Amino acid sequence: MDQLTDASGKYAVAALPFAYDALEPVIDAKTVELHYNFHHKPAAAAANKAEEALAKARDSGDFALVKHYEKELAFQLSSHILHTIYWSNLSGKGGVPKGELAKAITAEFGSYDKFKAHLIAASTTVEASGWGMLGYHAGTKKLMVLQCENHQKLTAWGVQPLLLLDVFEHAYYLKYQNRRAEYLNNLFNIINWDNVAERYDAARV
């Protein structure tokens, strides 16, 4: 579903699925431009650099920096993956989920309103930088709300992200400054629930 590499297999950032100003007034055009070009794109480049360094380490047998580059790969590649999903989750009409996804949210969280309150609270209270996530765990067939610190911490193995709320300050600071909760509440006006439902269907196959 997500284009993460180019034809050569290198990590590459796909074009945004909308214009820079498409998310206004919720997210301003300048924030989208900076976020995409100066945060997402460099993450893909850094993931490539980490993989190249690890390949050199295997060839030379010198693993002195293996800890550094493994950590770098986990952080940067996770950033690339999560940002790719985040962009596709946006530029919708907000509203509420429908169909099987709506049924699953009600079954797991009690109601859509309870789910929304849970996800916003979890996202608002992520320590430092990170993400709020609605994910699906195929092994348990459960929907989960998770906090993600940085791009790769506090996950649960096997969870497929369905909906991501970016709470790194670069995602909202130009417009909202420190008002993270206001930004998160407004994000629900532009969620593409069709995309989230498509991810839910794919995760259950």
Coordinates of C-alpha atoms in Angstrom, one line a residue:
M1 CA 0.0 0.0 0.0
D2 CA 2.9 2.4 0.8
Q3 CA 5.7 3.3 -1.6
L4 CA 8.8 3.2 0.5
T5 CA 11.6 2.5 -2.0
D6 CA 12.5 3.4 -5.6
A7 CA 13.1 1.1 -8.5
S8 CA 16.6 0.3 -7.2
G9 CA 15.4 -0.7 -3.8
K10 CA 16.7 2.4 -2.0
Y11 CA 14.5 4.1 0.4
A12 CA 12.7 7.0 -1.3
V13 CA 9.9 9.4 -0.4
A14 CA 6.9 9.4 -2.7
A15 CA 5.3 12.6 -3.8
L16 CA 2.8 14.0 -1.4
P17 CA -0.8 12.9 -2.2
F18 CA -1.9 16.6 -2.0
A19 CA -0.7 20.2 -2.5
Y20 CA 1.1 21.9 0.4
D21 CA -2.0 24.0 1.1
A22 CA -4.5 21.2 0.9
L23 CA -4.6 20.7 4.7
E24 CA -5.4 24.3 5.5
P25 CA -6.7 25.7 7.8
V26 CA -5.9 22.7 10.1
I27 CA -2.2 22.6 9.0
D28 CA -0.7 25.5 7.2
A29 CA 1.1 25.1 3.8
K30 CA 4.5 26.2 5.2
T31 CA 4.4 23.5 7.9
V32 CA 3.6 20.8 5.4
E33 CA 6.4 22.0 3.0
L34 CA 9.0 22.1 5.8
H35 CA 7.8 18.8 7.4
Y36 CA 7.9 16.9 4.1
N37 CA 11.1 18.3 2.7
F38 CA 13.2 18.8 5.8
H39 CA 12.1 16.0 8.1
H40 CA 10.6 13.2 6.0
K41 CA 13.0 13.3 3.1
P42 CA 16.2 13.4 5.2
A43 CA 14.9 10.4 7.2
A44 CA 14.8 8.2 4.0
A45 CA 18.3 9.4 3.0
A46 CA 19.6 8.6 6.5
A47 CA 18.1 5.1 6.5
N48 CA 20.0 4.5 3.2
K49 CA 23.2 5.8 4.8
A50 CA 22.8 3.5 7.8
E51 CA 22.2 0.4 5.6
E52 CA 25.3 1.3 3.5
A53 CA 27.4 1.6 6.6
L54 CA 26.2 -1.8 7.9
A55 CA 27.0 -3.3 4.5
K56 CA 30.6 -1.9 4.7
A57 CA 30.9 -3.3 8.3
R58 CA 30.0 -6.8 7.0
D59 CA 32.5 -6.6 4.2
S60 CA 35.3 -5.3 6.4
G61 CA 34.5 -7.3 9.5
D62 CA 34.7 -4.1 11.5
F63 CA 31.6 -3.8 13.6
A64 CA 32.9 -1.1 16.0
L65 CA 30.0 1.2 15.1
V66 CA 27.3 -1.5 14.7
K67 CA 25.3 -0.3 17.7
H68 CA 25.2 3.3 16.3
Y69 CA 24.1 2.3 12.8
E70 CA 21.5 -0.2 14.0
K71 CA 20.0 2.4 16.2
E72 CA 20.1 4.9 13.4
L73 CA 18.4 2.5 11.0
A74 CA 15.6 1.8 13.4
F75 CA 15.0 5.5 14.0
Q76 CA 15.3 6.8 10.5
L77 CA 13.5 4.0 8.7
S78 CA 10.7 4.1 11.2
S79 CA 10.4 7.8 10.6
H80 CA 10.1 7.2 6.9
I81 CA 7.5 4.5 7.3
L82 CA 5.4 6.5 9.8
H83 CA 5.5 9.7 7.8
T84 CA 4.4 7.9 4.7
I85 CA 1.4 6.5 6.5
Y86 CA 0.7 9.9 8.2
W87 CA 0.4 11.8 4.9
S88 CA -2.0 9.2 3.4
N89 CA -4.1 9.4 6.6
L90 CA -4.8 13.1 6.0
S91 CA -6.6 15.2 3.4
G92 CA -10.0 13.6 4.1
K93 CA -13.3 15.0 5.2
G94 CA -13.0 14.0 8.8
G95 CA -16.3 12.7 10.0
V96 CA -16.4 9.3 11.6
P97 CA -15.3 5.8 10.4
K98 CA -17.8 3.5 8.8
G99 CA -18.3 -0.1 8.0
E100 CA -16.2 -2.8 9.6
L101 CA -13.7 -0.4 11.0
A102 CA -16.5 1.5 12.9
K103 CA -17.8 -1.8 14.3
A104 CA -14.4 -2.8 15.5
I105 CA -13.7 0.6 17.1
T106 CA -17.0 0.3 19.0
A107 CA -16.3 -3.3 20.0
E108 CA -12.8 -2.5 21.3
F109 CA -13.2 0.9 22.8
G110 CA -16.9 1.2 23.7
S111 CA -17.8 3.9 21.2
Y112 CA -16.1 6.2 18.6
D113 CA -16.2 9.1 21.1
K114 CA -14.3 7.0 23.7
F115 CA -11.8 5.9 21.1
K116 CA -11.2 9.5 20.0
A117 CA -10.8 10.7 23.6
H118 CA -8.3 7.9 24.3
L119 CA -6.2 8.5 21.2
I120 CA -6.1 12.3 21.7
A121 CA -5.1 11.8 25.4
A122 CA -2.4 9.3 24.5
S123 CA -1.1 11.5 21.7
T124 CA -1.1 14.7 23.8
T125 CA 0.9 13.0 26.6
V126 CA 3.6 11.4 24.5
E127 CA 6.8 12.4 26.2
A128 CA 9.0 14.7 24.1
S129 CA 8.6 13.8 20.4
G130 CA 6.6 10.9 18.9
W131 CA 3.3 9.7 17.6
G132 CA -0.2 8.6 18.7
M133 CA -1.3 5.5 16.9
L134 CA -4.3 3.4 16.2
G135 CA -3.0 0.0 15.2
Y136 CA -4.2 -3.5 14.5
H137 CA -2.5 -6.7 15.9
A138 CA -3.2 -9.6 13.6
G139 CA -2.1 -12.2 16.2
T140 CA -4.8 -11.1 18.7
K141 CA -7.2 -9.5 16.2
K142 CA -7.3 -6.4 18.4
L143 CA -7.3 -2.7 17.7
M144 CA -4.9 -0.9 20.0
V145 CA -4.1 2.7 20.8
L146 CA -0.4 3.2 21.4
Q147 CA 2.0 5.9 22.2
C148 CA 5.2 5.9 20.2
E149 CA 8.2 7.9 21.5
N150 CA 10.6 9.1 18.8
H151 CA 9.7 6.9 15.8
Q152 CA 10.4 3.4 17.1
K153 CA 9.9 3.2 20.9
L154 CA 7.0 1.8 22.9
T155 CA 5.5 -0.2 20.0
A156 CA 4.1 -3.7 20.4
W157 CA 5.6 -6.3 18.0
G158 CA 3.2 -7.2 15.2
V159 CA 1.0 -4.1 15.4
Q160 CA 0.2 -2.6 12.0
P161 CA -0.3 1.2 12.1
L162 CA -3.7 2.3 10.7
L163 CA -3.9 5.9 11.8
L164 CA -1.0 8.1 12.9
L165 CA -1.0 11.4 14.7
D166 CA 2.4 13.1 14.5
V167 CA 3.3 15.0 17.7
F168 CA 6.8 16.0 16.9
E169 CA 6.8 19.8 17.3
H170 CA 7.8 20.3 13.6
A171 CA 4.3 18.9 12.7
Y172 CA 2.4 21.8 14.4
Y173 CA 4.5 24.4 16.0
L174 CA 4.3 27.2 13.4
K175 CA 0.5 27.3 13.8
Y176 CA -0.2 25.9 17.3
Q177 CA 3.1 26.6 19.3
N178 CA 2.7 24.5 22.4
R179 CA -1.0 23.8 22.0
R180 CA -0.6 20.1 21.1
A181 CA -4.2 19.1 22.1
E182 CA -5.7 21.8 19.9
Y183 CA -3.7 20.6 16.9
L184 CA -4.8 17.0 17.6
N185 CA -8.4 17.8 17.9
N186 CA -8.3 19.7 14.7
L187 CA -6.6 16.8 12.9
F188 CA -9.8 14.9 13.2
N189 CA -11.4 17.3 10.8
I190 CA -9.0 16.1 8.0
I191 CA -8.6 12.4 8.7
N192 CA -9.1 10.2 5.6
W193 CA -11.1 7.4 7.2
D194 CA -11.3 5.6 3.8
N195 CA -7.5 5.2 4.0
V196 CA -7.7 4.0 7.6
A197 CA -10.4 1.5 6.7
E198 CA -8.3 0.3 3.7
R199 CA -5.4 -0.3 6.0
Y200 CA -7.6 -2.1 8.5
D201 CA -8.9 -4.4 5.7
A202 CA -5.4 -5.1 4.5
A203 CA -4.1 -5.9 8.0
R204 CA -6.8 -8.5 8.5
V205 CA -6.0 -10.5 5.4

